[in-house]
Coordinates of C-alpha atoms in Angstrom, one line a residue:
X1326 CA -21.1 0.4 42.7
X1327 CA -22.0 -0.4 39.1
X1328 CA -25.6 -0.3 38.0
X1329 CA -27.7 -3.4 37.7
X1330 CA -29.6 -3.3 34.4
X1331 CA -32.7 -5.3 34.7
X1332 CA -35.1 -3.0 32.8
X1333 CA -34.2 -0.9 29.7
X1334 CA -36.1 1.1 27.2
X1335 CA -35.7 1.4 23.4
X1336 CA -37.2 4.3 21.5
X1337 CA -37.7 3.8 17.8
X1338 CA -38.7 0.4 16.5
X1339 CA -37.3 0.4 13.0
X1340 CA -35.0 -2.4 11.8
X1341 CA -32.2 -1.2 14.1
X1342 CA -34.4 -0.4 17.2
X1343 CA -36.2 -3.8 16.9
X1344 CA -32.8 -5.5 16.7
X1345 CA -31.6 -3.7 19.9
X1346 CA -34.8 -4.8 21.6
X1347 CA -34.0 -8.4 20.6
X1348 CA -30.4 -8.2 21.9
X1349 CA -31.5 -7.1 25.3
X1350 CA -34.4 -9.5 25.6
X1351 CA -32.4 -12.4 24.4
X1352 CA -30.0 -11.8 27.4
X1353 CA -32.8 -11.9 30.0
X1354 CA -33.3 -8.1 30.3
X1355 CA -36.8 -6.7 30.4
X1356 CA -37.4 -4.2 27.6
X1357 CA -39.9 -1.4 27.1
X1358 CA -40.2 -0.9 23.4
X1359 CA -41.6 2.5 22.4
X1360 CA -42.6 4.1 19.2
X1361 CA -44.9 7.1 18.4
X1362 CA -47.9 5.3 16.9
X1363 CA -49.6 2.0 17.2
X1364 CA -48.8 1.3 13.6
X1365 CA -45.1 1.9 14.3
X1366 CA -45.2 -0.3 17.3
X1367 CA -46.9 -3.1 15.3
X1368 CA -44.2 -2.8 12.6
X1369 CA -41.5 -3.1 15.3
X1370 CA -43.3 -6.1 16.8
X1371 CA -43.4 -7.7 13.3
X1372 CA -39.6 -7.1 12.8
X1373 CA -38.9 -8.9 16.1
X1374 CA -41.3 -11.7 15.3
X1375 CA -39.7 -12.3 11.9
X1376 CA -36.2 -12.3 13.3
X1377 CA -36.9 -14.6 16.2
X1378 CA -39.0 -16.8 13.9
X1379 CA -36.0 -17.2 11.6
X1380 CA -33.8 -18.1 14.5
X1381 CA -36.4 -20.7 15.7
X1382 CA -36.8 -22.2 12.2
X1383 CA -33.0 -22.5 11.9
X1384 CA -32.6 -24.2 15.2
X1385 CA -30.6 -21.3 16.8
X1386 CA -33.1 -21.1 19.6
X1387 CA -35.8 -23.5 20.8
X1388 CA -39.5 -22.7 21.4
X1389 CA -39.0 -22.1 25.1
X1390 CA -36.2 -19.6 24.5
X1391 CA -38.3 -17.9 21.8
X1392 CA -41.3 -17.5 24.1
X1393 CA -39.1 -16.3 27.0
X1394 CA -37.5 -13.7 24.8
X1395 CA -40.9 -12.3 23.8
X1396 CA -42.0 -12.4 27.4
X1397 CA -39.3 -9.9 28.3
X1398 CA -40.7 -7.3 25.9
X1399 CA -43.6 -4.9 26.5
X1400 CA -44.7 -2.3 23.9
X1401 CA -45.9 1.3 24.4
X1402 CA -46.5 4.6 22.6
X1403 CA -45.9 6.9 25.5
X1404 CA -42.6 7.9 27.1
X1405 CA -44.1 7.7 30.6
X1406 CA -43.8 3.9 30.4
X1407 CA -40.0 4.3 30.5
X1408 CA -40.1 5.8 34.0
X1409 CA -38.6 2.7 35.8
X1410 CA -35.9 1.9 33.2
X1411 CA -32.2 2.1 34.3
X1412 CA -31.2 2.7 30.7
X1413 CA -33.0 4.1 27.7
X1414 CA -31.5 3.7 24.2
X1415 CA -32.8 6.0 21.4
X1416 CA -32.8 4.6 17.9
X1417 CA -34.8 7.1 15.9
X1418 CA -33.9 8.5 12.5
X1419 CA -30.7 10.6 12.2
X1420 CA -32.2 14.1 12.8
X1421 CA -30.5 16.1 15.5
X1422 CA -33.5 18.2 16.4
X1423 CA -35.6 15.1 16.8
X1424 CA -33.1 13.4 19.1
X1425 CA -32.6 16.5 21.2
X1426 CA -36.4 16.8 21.7
X1427 CA -36.6 13.1 22.8
X1428 CA -33.7 13.5 25.2
X1429 CA -35.2 16.6 26.8
X1430 CA -38.4 14.7 27.4
X1431 CA -36.7 11.6 28.8
X1432 CA -34.7 13.8 31.1
X1433 CA -37.8 14.8 32.9
X1434 CA -39.3 11.2 33.1
X1435 CA -36.6 8.7 34.1
X1436 CA -34.9 8.6 37.5
X1437 CA -31.9 10.9 38.0
X1438 CA -29.4 8.0 38.0
X1439 CA -30.8 6.4 34.8
X1440 CA -28.5 6.4 31.7
X1441 CA -29.6 7.9 28.4
X1442 CA -27.9 6.5 25.3
X1443 CA -28.2 7.4 21.7
X1444 CA -27.6 4.9 18.9
X1445 CA -26.6 7.7 16.5
X1446 CA -24.0 6.7 13.9
X1447 CA -22.8 10.2 13.1
X1448 CA -24.5 13.1 15.1
X1449 CA -22.6 14.8 17.9
X1450 CA -23.5 13.1 21.2
X1451 CA -22.3 16.1 23.1
X1452 CA -25.0 18.3 21.5
X1453 CA -27.6 15.7 22.2
X1454 CA -26.5 15.6 25.8
X1455 CA -26.7 19.4 26.1
X1456 CA -30.5 19.2 25.6
X1457 CA -30.7 17.5 29.1
X1458 CA -30.3 18.9 32.6
X1459 CA -27.8 16.2 33.4
X1460 CA -25.5 15.8 30.4
X1461 CA -23.0 13.7 32.3
X1462 CA -25.4 10.7 32.1
X1463 CA -25.7 10.7 28.3
X1464 CA -23.5 8.4 26.3
X1465 CA -23.5 7.0 22.7
X1466 CA -24.2 3.3 22.3
X1467 CA -23.8 2.6 18.6
X1468 CA -25.0 -0.8 17.5
X1469 CA -24.4 -2.2 14.0
X1470 CA -27.0 -3.6 11.7
X1471 CA -28.3 -6.3 12.1
X1472 CA -27.9 -5.8 15.9
X1473 CA -28.6 -9.4 16.9
X1474 CA -25.8 -10.6 14.7
X1475 CA -23.1 -7.9 14.7
X1476 CA -20.9 -8.1 17.8
X1477 CA -19.3 -4.7 17.7
X1478 CA -20.7 -1.7 19.7
X1479 CA -19.1 1.7 19.8
X1480 CA -19.5 3.3 23.2
X1481 CA -19.1 7.1 22.7
X1482 CA -17.9 9.1 25.6
X1483 CA -18.3 12.9 25.5
X1484 CA -16.1 15.3 27.4
X1485 CA -18.8 15.5 30.1
X1486 CA -19.8 11.9 30.3
X1487 CA -19.4 10.6 33.9
X1488 CA -16.8 7.8 34.3
X1489 CA -19.2 5.4 35.9
X1490 CA -21.7 5.9 33.1
X1491 CA -19.5 4.8 30.3
X1492 CA -17.9 2.0 32.4
X1493 CA -21.4 0.7 33.2
X1494 CA -22.5 0.8 29.6
X1495 CA -19.3 -0.9 28.5
X1496 CA -19.9 -3.7 31.1
X1497 CA -23.5 -4.0 29.9
X1498 CA -22.3 -4.4 26.3
X1499 CA -20.0 -7.2 27.4
X1500 CA -22.8 -8.8 29.3
X1501 CA -25.0 -9.0 26.2
X1502 CA -22.1 -10.6 24.2
X1503 CA -20.9 -7.6 22.3
X1504 CA -17.4 -6.3 21.8
X1505 CA -17.4 -2.7 23.0
X1506 CA -14.8 -0.1 22.1
X1507 CA -14.7 3.3 23.8
X1508 CA -14.3 6.2 21.4
X1509 CA -14.6 10.0 21.6
X1510 CA -17.4 12.1 20.2
X1511 CA -16.2 12.6 16.6
X1512 CA -18.3 12.4 13.5
X1513 CA -18.6 8.8 12.2
X1514 CA -16.7 7.5 15.3
X1515 CA -14.4 4.6 14.1
X1516 CA -16.3 2.4 11.7
X1517 CA -18.4 4.9 9.9
X1518 CA -15.6 7.4 9.6
X1519 CA -13.6 4.8 7.7
X1520 CA -16.4 3.0 6.0
X1521 CA -18.3 5.9 4.5
X1522 CA -15.3 7.6 2.9
X1523 CA -14.8 4.3 1.1
X1524 CA -18.5 4.1 0.1
X1525 CA -18.5 7.7 -1.1
X1526 CA -15.5 7.0 -3.2
X1527 CA -17.2 4.0 -4.8
X1528 CA -20.2 6.1 -5.6
X1529 CA -17.9 8.7 -7.3
X1530 CA -16.3 5.9 -9.3
X1531 CA -19.8 4.7 -10.5
X1532 CA -21.0 8.3 -11.1
X1533 CA -18.1 9.0 -13.4
X1534 CA -18.9 5.8 -15.4
X1535 CA -15.4 4.5 -14.7
X1536 CA -16.8 1.0 -14.0
X1537 CA -20.3 -0.6 -13.8
X1538 CA -22.0 -1.1 -10.4
X1539 CA -21.6 -4.9 -10.9
X1540 CA -17.9 -4.6 -11.5
X1541 CA -17.2 -2.3 -8.6
X1542 CA -19.1 -4.5 -6.2
X1543 CA -17.5 -7.8 -7.6
X1544 CA -14.1 -6.2 -7.4
X1545 CA -14.3 -5.5 -3.7
X1546 CA -15.9 -8.8 -2.8
X1547 CA -13.5 -10.9 -4.8
X1548 CA -10.4 -8.8 -4.6
X1549 CA -10.7 -8.0 -0.8
X1550 CA -13.0 -10.6 0.5
X1551 CA -15.6 -8.1 1.6
X1552 CA -19.0 -9.6 2.5
X1553 CA -20.8 -7.0 0.2
X1554 CA -19.8 -4.7 -2.6
X1555 CA -20.0 -0.9 -1.7
X1556 CA -23.0 -0.1 -3.8
X1557 CA -25.0 -3.1 -2.7
X1558 CA -24.1 -2.1 0.9
X1559 CA -25.3 1.4 0.4
X1560 CA -28.6 0.1 -0.9
X1561 CA -28.9 -2.0 2.3
X1562 CA -28.0 0.9 4.6
X1563 CA -30.3 3.3 2.8
X1564 CA -29.1 6.1 0.6
X1565 CA -31.0 8.7 2.7
X1566 CA -29.1 7.4 5.8
X1567 CA -25.8 7.4 4.0
X1568 CA -26.4 11.0 2.8
X1569 CA -27.1 12.1 6.4
X1570 CA -24.0 10.4 7.7
X1571 CA -21.7 11.8 5.0
X1572 CA -23.2 15.3 5.3
X1573 CA -22.7 15.3 9.1
X1574 CA -19.2 14.0 8.7
X1575 CA -18.4 16.7 6.1
X1576 CA -19.9 19.5 8.2
X1577 CA -17.8 18.5 11.2
X1578 CA -14.5 17.7 9.6
X1579 CA -14.7 19.6 6.2
X1580 CA -12.9 16.7 4.6
X1581 CA -13.8 16.9 0.9
X1582 CA -13.7 13.1 0.6
X1583 CA -16.8 13.0 2.9
X1584 CA -18.7 15.5 0.8
X1585 CA -21.6 13.3 -0.4
X1586 CA -21.4 12.5 -4.1
X1587 CA -24.1 14.5 -5.9
X1588 CA -25.8 11.4 -7.3
X1589 CA -26.6 10.3 -3.7
X1590 CA -28.8 13.4 -3.0
X1591 CA -30.4 13.1 -6.5
X1592 CA -31.4 9.5 -5.9
X1593 CA -32.7 10.3 -2.4
X1594 CA -34.8 13.2 -3.9
X1595 CA -36.1 10.8 -6.5
X1596 CA -37.2 8.3 -3.8
X1597 CA -34.5 5.8 -4.8
X1598 CA -33.3 5.0 -1.3
X1599 CA -32.2 1.4 -1.7
X1600 CA -33.7 -1.9 -0.7
X1601 CA -36.4 -0.3 1.5
X1602 CA -37.9 1.4 -1.5
X1603 CA -37.2 -1.4 -4.0
X1604 CA -34.7 0.7 -6.0
X1605 CA -31.3 2.3 -5.4
X1606 CA -28.1 1.5 -7.2
X1607 CA -29.9 -1.8 -8.0
X1608 CA -33.5 -2.7 -8.6
X1609 CA -35.1 -5.2 -6.2
X1610 CA -38.1 -7.5 -6.6
X1611 CA -40.1 -5.5 -4.1
X1612 CA -39.6 -2.8 -1.4
X1613 CA -37.6 -4.4 1.4
X1614 CA -36.6 -7.4 -0.8
X1615 CA -33.0 -8.5 -1.0
X1616 CA -33.6 -10.1 -4.5
X1617 CA -31.9 -8.1 -7.2
X1618 CA -33.7 -8.1 -10.6
X1619 CA -32.5 -7.0 -14.0
X1620 CA -33.1 -3.4 -15.1
X1621 CA -32.0 -1.1 -17.8
X1622 CA -28.5 -0.8 -16.3
X1623 CA -27.9 -4.5 -16.1
X1624 CA -25.0 -5.4 -18.5
X1625 CA -26.0 -7.7 -21.4
X1626 CA -24.7 -11.2 -21.4
X1627 CA -22.3 -12.4 -24.1
X1628 CA -20.2 -10.4 -26.6
X1629 CA -21.3 -7.1 -27.9
X1630 CA -22.8 -7.1 -31.4
X1631 CA -20.2 -6.7 -34.1
X1632 CA -17.3 -7.7 -32.0
X1633 CA -15.4 -10.8 -33.1
X1634 CA -13.4 -12.6 -30.4
X1635 CA -9.8 -13.6 -31.1
X1636 CA -8.7 -17.2 -30.7
X1637 CA -6.5 -17.8 -27.6
X1638 CA -5.1 -21.4 -27.6
X1639 CA -1.6 -20.7 -26.6
X1640 CA -0.2 -18.1 -24.1
X1641 CA 3.2 -16.9 -23.0
X1642 CA 4.2 -15.6 -19.6
X1643 CA 7.3 -13.6 -18.9
X1644 CA 8.5 -13.7 -15.3
X1645 CA 9.4 -16.2 -12.7
X1646 CA 8.1 -14.7 -9.4
X1647 CA 5.2 -15.8 -7.3
X1648 CA 2.6 -14.0 -9.5
X1649 CA 4.0 -15.4 -12.7
X1650 CA 4.0 -18.9 -11.3
X1651 CA 0.4 -18.6 -10.3
X1652 CA -0.6 -17.3 -13.7
X1653 CA 1.2 -20.1 -15.6
X1654 CA -0.5 -22.7 -13.4
X1655 CA -3.9 -21.1 -14.0
X1656 CA -3.6 -21.1 -17.8
X1657 CA -2.3 -24.6 -17.9
X1658 CA -5.0 -25.9 -15.6
X1659 CA -7.5 -24.4 -18.2
X1660 CA -5.9 -26.5 -20.9
X1661 CA -3.8 -23.7 -22.5
X1662 CA -0.3 -24.4 -23.9
X1663 CA 2.0 -22.1 -21.9
X1664 CA 5.4 -20.9 -23.0
X1665 CA 7.1 -19.2 -20.0
X1666 CA 10.2 -17.2 -20.1
X1667 CA 12.7 -16.6 -17.3
X1668 CA 16.3 -15.3 -17.3
X1669 CA 18.1 -18.5 -16.4
X1670 CA 17.7 -22.3 -16.3
X1671 CA 17.7 -22.1 -12.6
X1672 CA 14.7 -19.7 -12.6
X1673 CA 12.9 -22.0 -15.1
X1674 CA 13.6 -25.0 -12.8
X1675 CA 12.2 -23.0 -9.8
X1676 CA 9.0 -22.3 -11.7
X1677 CA 8.6 -25.9 -12.7
X1678 CA 9.3 -27.2 -9.2
X1679 CA 6.8 -24.8 -7.6
X1680 CA 4.0 -25.9 -10.0
X1681 CA 4.9 -29.6 -9.4
X1682 CA 4.6 -29.0 -5.6
X1683 CA 1.3 -27.2 -6.1
X1684 CA -0.1 -30.0 -8.2
X1685 CA 1.1 -32.7 -5.7
X1686 CA -0.7 -30.9 -2.9
X1687 CA -3.9 -30.7 -5.1
X1688 CA -3.7 -34.5 -5.8
X1689 CA -3.0 -35.2 -2.1
X1690 CA -6.1 -33.2 -1.1
X1691 CA -8.3 -34.7 -3.7
X1692 CA -8.7 -31.5 -5.7
X1693 CA -7.1 -33.1 -8.8
X1694 CA -6.2 -36.6 -10.1
X1695 CA -2.7 -37.6 -10.9
X1696 CA -3.7 -37.8 -14.6
X1697 CA -4.9 -34.2 -14.5
X1698 CA -1.7 -33.0 -12.8
X1699 CA 0.4 -34.8 -15.4
X1700 CA -1.7 -33.3 -18.2
X1701 CA -1.2 -29.8 -16.8
X1702 CA 2.6 -30.3 -16.5
X1703 CA 2.7 -31.5 -20.1
X1704 CA 1.4 -28.1 -21.2
X1705 CA 4.4 -26.2 -19.8
X1706 CA 7.1 -25.1 -22.2
X1707 CA 10.0 -23.4 -20.4
X1708 CA 12.5 -21.2 -22.3
X1709 CA 15.1 -18.5 -21.7
X1710 CA 14.5 -17.1 -25.1
X1711 CA 11.8 -14.5 -25.6
X1712 CA 11.9 -15.2 -29.3
X1713 CA 10.1 -18.5 -28.5
X1714 CA 7.0 -16.4 -27.9
X1715 CA 6.6 -15.7 -31.6
X1716 CA 3.7 -18.0 -32.2
X1717 CA 1.6 -17.5 -29.0
X1718 CA -1.8 -15.8 -29.1
X1719 CA -1.3 -13.8 -25.9
X1720 CA 1.6 -12.8 -23.8
X1721 CA 1.2 -11.8 -20.1
X1722 CA 4.0 -9.8 -18.6
X1723 CA 4.6 -10.4 -14.9
X1724 CA 8.0 -8.9 -14.2
X1725 CA 9.1 -6.2 -11.7
X1726 CA 7.0 -3.0 -11.2
X1727 CA 9.5 -0.8 -13.1
X1728 CA 8.2 1.1 -16.0
X1729 CA 11.6 1.3 -17.9
X1730 CA 12.0 -2.5 -17.6
X1731 CA 8.4 -3.1 -18.7
X1732 CA 8.8 -0.7 -21.7
X1733 CA 11.9 -2.5 -22.8
X1734 CA 10.1 -5.8 -22.7
X1735 CA 7.0 -4.5 -24.6
X1736 CA 9.3 -3.0 -27.3
X1737 CA 10.9 -6.5 -27.7
X1738 CA 7.5 -8.3 -27.6
X1739 CA 6.2 -6.0 -30.3
X1740 CA 9.0 -7.1 -32.6
X1741 CA 8.7 -10.8 -31.7
X1742 CA 5.0 -11.6 -31.5
X1743 CA 2.8 -12.3 -34.5
X1744 CA 0.3 -9.8 -35.8
X1745 CA -2.9 -10.0 -33.8
X1746 CA -1.3 -11.4 -30.7
X1747 CA -2.5 -9.6 -27.5
X1748 CA 0.1 -8.1 -25.1
X1749 CA -1.0 -7.9 -21.5
X1750 CA 0.6 -6.5 -18.4
X1751 CA -0.2 -7.6 -14.8
X1752 CA 0.9 -4.2 -13.4
X1753 CA -1.1 -3.0 -10.4
X1754 CA -0.1 0.6 -10.5
X1755 CA 1.8 1.7 -13.6
X1756 CA 0.1 3.4 -16.6
X1757 CA -0.6 0.7 -19.2
X1758 CA -0.7 3.3 -22.0
X1759 CA 3.0 3.9 -21.3
X1760 CA 3.7 0.2 -22.1
X1761 CA 1.4 0.4 -25.2
X1762 CA 2.9 3.5 -26.6
X1763 CA 6.3 1.9 -27.2
X1764 CA 4.8 -0.7 -29.5
X1765 CA 3.4 -0.4 -33.0
X1766 CA 0.2 -2.1 -31.9
X1767 CA -1.2 -0.1 -28.9
X1768 CA -4.7 -1.4 -29.8
X1769 CA -3.5 -4.9 -28.8
X1770 CA -2.2 -3.9 -25.4
X1771 CA -4.3 -4.4 -22.3
X1772 CA -4.1 -4.8 -18.5
X1773 CA -4.8 -8.2 -17.0
X1774 CA -4.3 -7.6 -13.3
X1775 CA -4.4 -10.9 -11.4
X1776 CA -4.6 -11.0 -7.6
X1777 CA -2.2 -13.0 -5.4
X1778 CA -2.3 -15.9 -5.1
X1779 CA -3.4 -16.2 -8.7
X1780 CA -4.3 -19.9 -8.3
X1781 CA -6.9 -19.0 -5.6
X1782 CA -8.1 -15.4 -6.2
X1783 CA -11.0 -15.3 -8.7
X1784 CA -10.7 -11.6 -9.6
X1785 CA -8.9 -10.2 -12.7
X1786 CA -9.1 -6.5 -13.5
X1787 CA -9.3 -6.1 -17.3
X1788 CA -7.9 -2.6 -17.9
X1789 CA -8.3 -0.9 -21.2
X1790 CA -6.4 2.2 -22.4
X1791 CA -7.7 4.9 -24.7
X1792 CA -6.2 2.9 -27.5
X1793 CA -7.2 -0.7 -26.7
X1794 CA -9.5 -2.3 -29.3
X1795 CA -12.9 -3.5 -28.3
X1796 CA -12.3 -7.0 -29.5
X1797 CA -9.1 -7.2 -27.3
X1798 CA -11.1 -6.3 -24.2
X1799 CA -13.9 -8.7 -25.1
X1800 CA -11.4 -11.5 -25.8
X1801 CA -9.6 -11.1 -22.5
X1802 CA -12.9 -10.9 -20.6
X1803 CA -14.0 -14.2 -22.2
X1804 CA -10.5 -15.7 -21.6
X1805 CA -10.8 -14.9 -17.9
X1806 CA -14.1 -16.7 -17.7
X1807 CA -12.6 -19.6 -19.6
X1808 CA -9.8 -20.0 -17.0
X1809 CA -12.3 -19.8 -14.1
X1810 CA -11.8 -16.1 -13.2
X1811 CA -14.2 -13.3 -12.8
X1812 CA -13.3 -10.3 -15.0
X1813 CA -14.1 -6.7 -14.1
X1814 CA -13.4 -4.0 -16.6
X1815 CA -12.2 -0.4 -16.0
X1816 CA -10.0 2.3 -17.5
X1817 CA -6.3 2.9 -17.3
X1818 CA -5.9 5.1 -14.2
X1819 CA -3.9 4.5 -11.0
X1820 CA -5.2 1.9 -8.7
X1821 CA -7.8 0.6 -11.1
X1822 CA -10.9 -0.4 -9.0
X1823 CA -9.6 -2.3 -6.0
X1824 CA -6.5 -0.4 -5.0
X1825 CA -8.1 2.9 -5.8
X1826 CA -10.9 2.1 -3.2
X1827 CA -8.8 0.1 -0.7
X1828 CA -5.7 2.3 -0.1
X1829 CA -7.4 5.6 0.6
X1830 CA -9.4 3.7 3.3
X1831 CA -6.2 2.3 4.7
X1832 CA -4.6 5.7 4.7
X1833 CA -7.6 7.1 6.6
X1834 CA -7.1 4.5 9.2
X1835 CA -3.4 5.5 9.7
X1836 CA -4.5 9.1 10.0
X1837 CA -7.1 8.2 12.6
X1838 CA -4.3 6.3 14.6
X1839 CA -2.0 9.3 14.2
X1840 CA -4.6 11.6 15.7
X1841 CA -4.7 9.3 18.8
X1842 CA -8.4 8.8 18.4
X1843 CA -8.3 5.1 18.7
X1844 CA -5.7 2.3 19.0
X1845 CA -4.5 -0.2 16.3
X1846 CA -6.5 -3.0 18.1
X1847 CA -9.7 -0.9 18.5
X1848 CA -9.6 0.2 14.8
X1849 CA -9.0 -3.3 13.6
X1850 CA -11.8 -4.7 15.8
X1851 CA -14.2 -2.0 14.6
X1852 CA -13.7 -2.9 11.0
X1853 CA -13.7 -6.6 11.4
X1854 CA -16.6 -7.0 13.8
X1855 CA -18.5 -3.9 12.9
X1856 CA -18.2 -4.1 9.1
X1857 CA -17.6 -7.8 8.7
X1858 CA -14.2 -7.3 6.9
X1859 CA -11.9 -10.3 6.8
X1860 CA -8.9 -8.2 8.2
X1861 CA -8.6 -4.9 10.0
X1862 CA -6.7 -2.1 8.2
X1863 CA -3.5 -2.4 10.2
X1864 CA -3.5 -6.2 10.0
X1865 CA -3.9 -5.9 6.2
X1866 CA -1.2 -3.2 5.9
X1867 CA 1.3 -5.4 7.8
X1868 CA 0.5 -8.3 5.4
X1869 CA 0.7 -6.2 2.2
X1870 CA 3.9 -4.5 3.4
X1871 CA 4.2 -0.9 4.4
X1872 CA 6.6 -0.1 1.6
X1873 CA 4.3 -1.5 -1.0
X1874 CA 1.4 0.4 0.6
X1875 CA 3.3 3.6 0.6
X1876 CA 4.3 3.2 -3.1
X1877 CA 0.6 2.7 -4.1
X1878 CA -0.6 5.6 -2.0
X1879 CA 2.0 7.8 -3.6
X1880 CA 0.9 6.8 -7.1
X1881 CA -2.7 7.5 -6.2
X1882 CA -1.8 10.9 -4.8
X1883 CA 0.2 11.8 -7.9
X1884 CA -2.5 10.6 -10.2
X1885 CA -5.5 12.3 -8.6
X1886 CA -3.9 15.3 -6.9
X1887 CA -6.4 14.8 -4.1
X1888 CA -5.0 16.2 -0.8
X1889 CA -6.9 13.5 1.2
X1890 CA -4.9 10.8 -0.7
X1891 CA -1.5 12.2 0.5
X1892 CA 0.2 9.3 2.4
X1893 CA 0.0 9.7 6.1
X1894 CA 3.3 10.9 7.6
X1895 CA 3.3 8.0 10.1
X1896 CA 3.4 5.5 7.2
X1897 CA 6.3 7.3 5.7
X1898 CA 8.1 7.4 9.0
X1899 CA 7.6 3.6 9.6
X1900 CA 8.9 2.8 6.1
X1901 CA 12.0 5.1 6.6
X1902 CA 12.7 3.2 9.9
X1903 CA 12.6 -0.1 8.1
X1904 CA 9.4 -1.3 9.8
X1905 CA 7.7 -2.8 6.8
X1906 CA 5.2 -5.2 8.4
X1907 CA 5.3 -9.0 8.8
X1908 CA 8.2 -9.5 6.4
X1909 CA 10.5 -7.5 8.7
X1910 CA 8.9 -8.6 12.0
X1911 CA 7.6 -5.1 12.8
X1912 CA 5.1 -2.8 11.3
X1913 CA 2.0 -1.4 13.0
X1914 CA 2.5 -4.5 15.3
X1915 CA 5.5 -6.4 16.3
X1916 CA 5.8 -10.1 15.3
X1917 CA 7.7 -13.0 16.8

């Protein structure tokens, strides 16, 4: 018979512990909330009061529910008060010795059939269990912050956890409106094992000065729809916590990608632990405040002194695919005269028709007037002759991802375009310098990587080579803002910002699946509900296309020579079999 949980204990009343207390109490379960000192208990009480107060002010609960919730909670500083609890959840800092000491004490206090759970996000649950006389009743119950909001809970089963223990804990998680996933006792479990590799990579990108903290964070928010950028998220988590998690994961798996970036330890040693100390990668208005304030690392507004912007009143676009159509429409909507080149009249007609349909939908939905749509269409100048680009101020290349083809085009554009015209490529993976070097004006060549659909996505990666002139970069940055886009700037290396951070994470998810650690559905659920991502990794892979994903991962591996970036064999096998995702009806999932 399953256990009936009517009274539970929570040890550790920091942000996470107080959140767990709230979750249980909100669902009508009596909670004994314990911390080591009266001051710590009062702090935990204040965390709970603030959280429930916000819920009351926002109308999410009424006064009666608020009072009932608090009535379910009692506070204490001694472990003896937990004697009648059917479950005790430990939520103290991530120190193995501390957790083992607590579990040894609990083991002698609670009843023999009570369950002991740890909220650890990275430490070995098996080792914690071994500190008790009955390790089969120990389980991991990993909530995500903020616990009252995040639905996902990882239930960690060790090799000695009794079947009824993890089944009862899973049932309890469902009772308190969480989405539990059962996983094995492996460093990082699902969510952190995938999340922290990505976060660590972002720190390395920042540490190498490849891109600013603002651009790294904006790229992942706008390019991938993530709720927070990686560096802002690390500040929220706490750099000390992040270091402990990464260090634990590295020690268990010896994966170099989990070795904490040196700057993390340096910042922790300096007391720069993120929001809780008022300073981490960003500076905050006060300790614990979410308000970011300017500091010495905040980029100055406007154009750098001594840099003169080039005038961009007319643009050219080469290509007739989906991306080219979107870019053409974006420029025309911003009032730019657009000369677009395709290989045939039929291709030109297709581009025009697609834009007309897009504008008709905009008018129908009230996003544009008919006069605005007509004015946009009047700015379009179709041609099959590249020579007609001779007078434009900027040309954007949006043709196939084939370096030879792109080089042929840039050689021709170099001969056609007027002096001072900027030549831009939308490549997402090829070296831009290889396009620049076939011209006599490498200083005028830049990457302008739009995201699909270009009409909707706000992000543009502005990619400079070692030869690109400062005024070209500044001009393209300003042009992006003029056409309603958010530019982020980086150097010319494979993946730029977004793909360089995104695809190693996707590759890690495939490797986790290949190791039979978790299912496609469990991994997707973990990342969507645990980390707030708009899509799980396998859902995203099937949308992008497994062949496209494999090509990008190969480029990253060749560029960085990092063993951890080598494409997972399972991905290569699926592509070889023709299972490319939604476009073929089968990828990691099968579609109707």
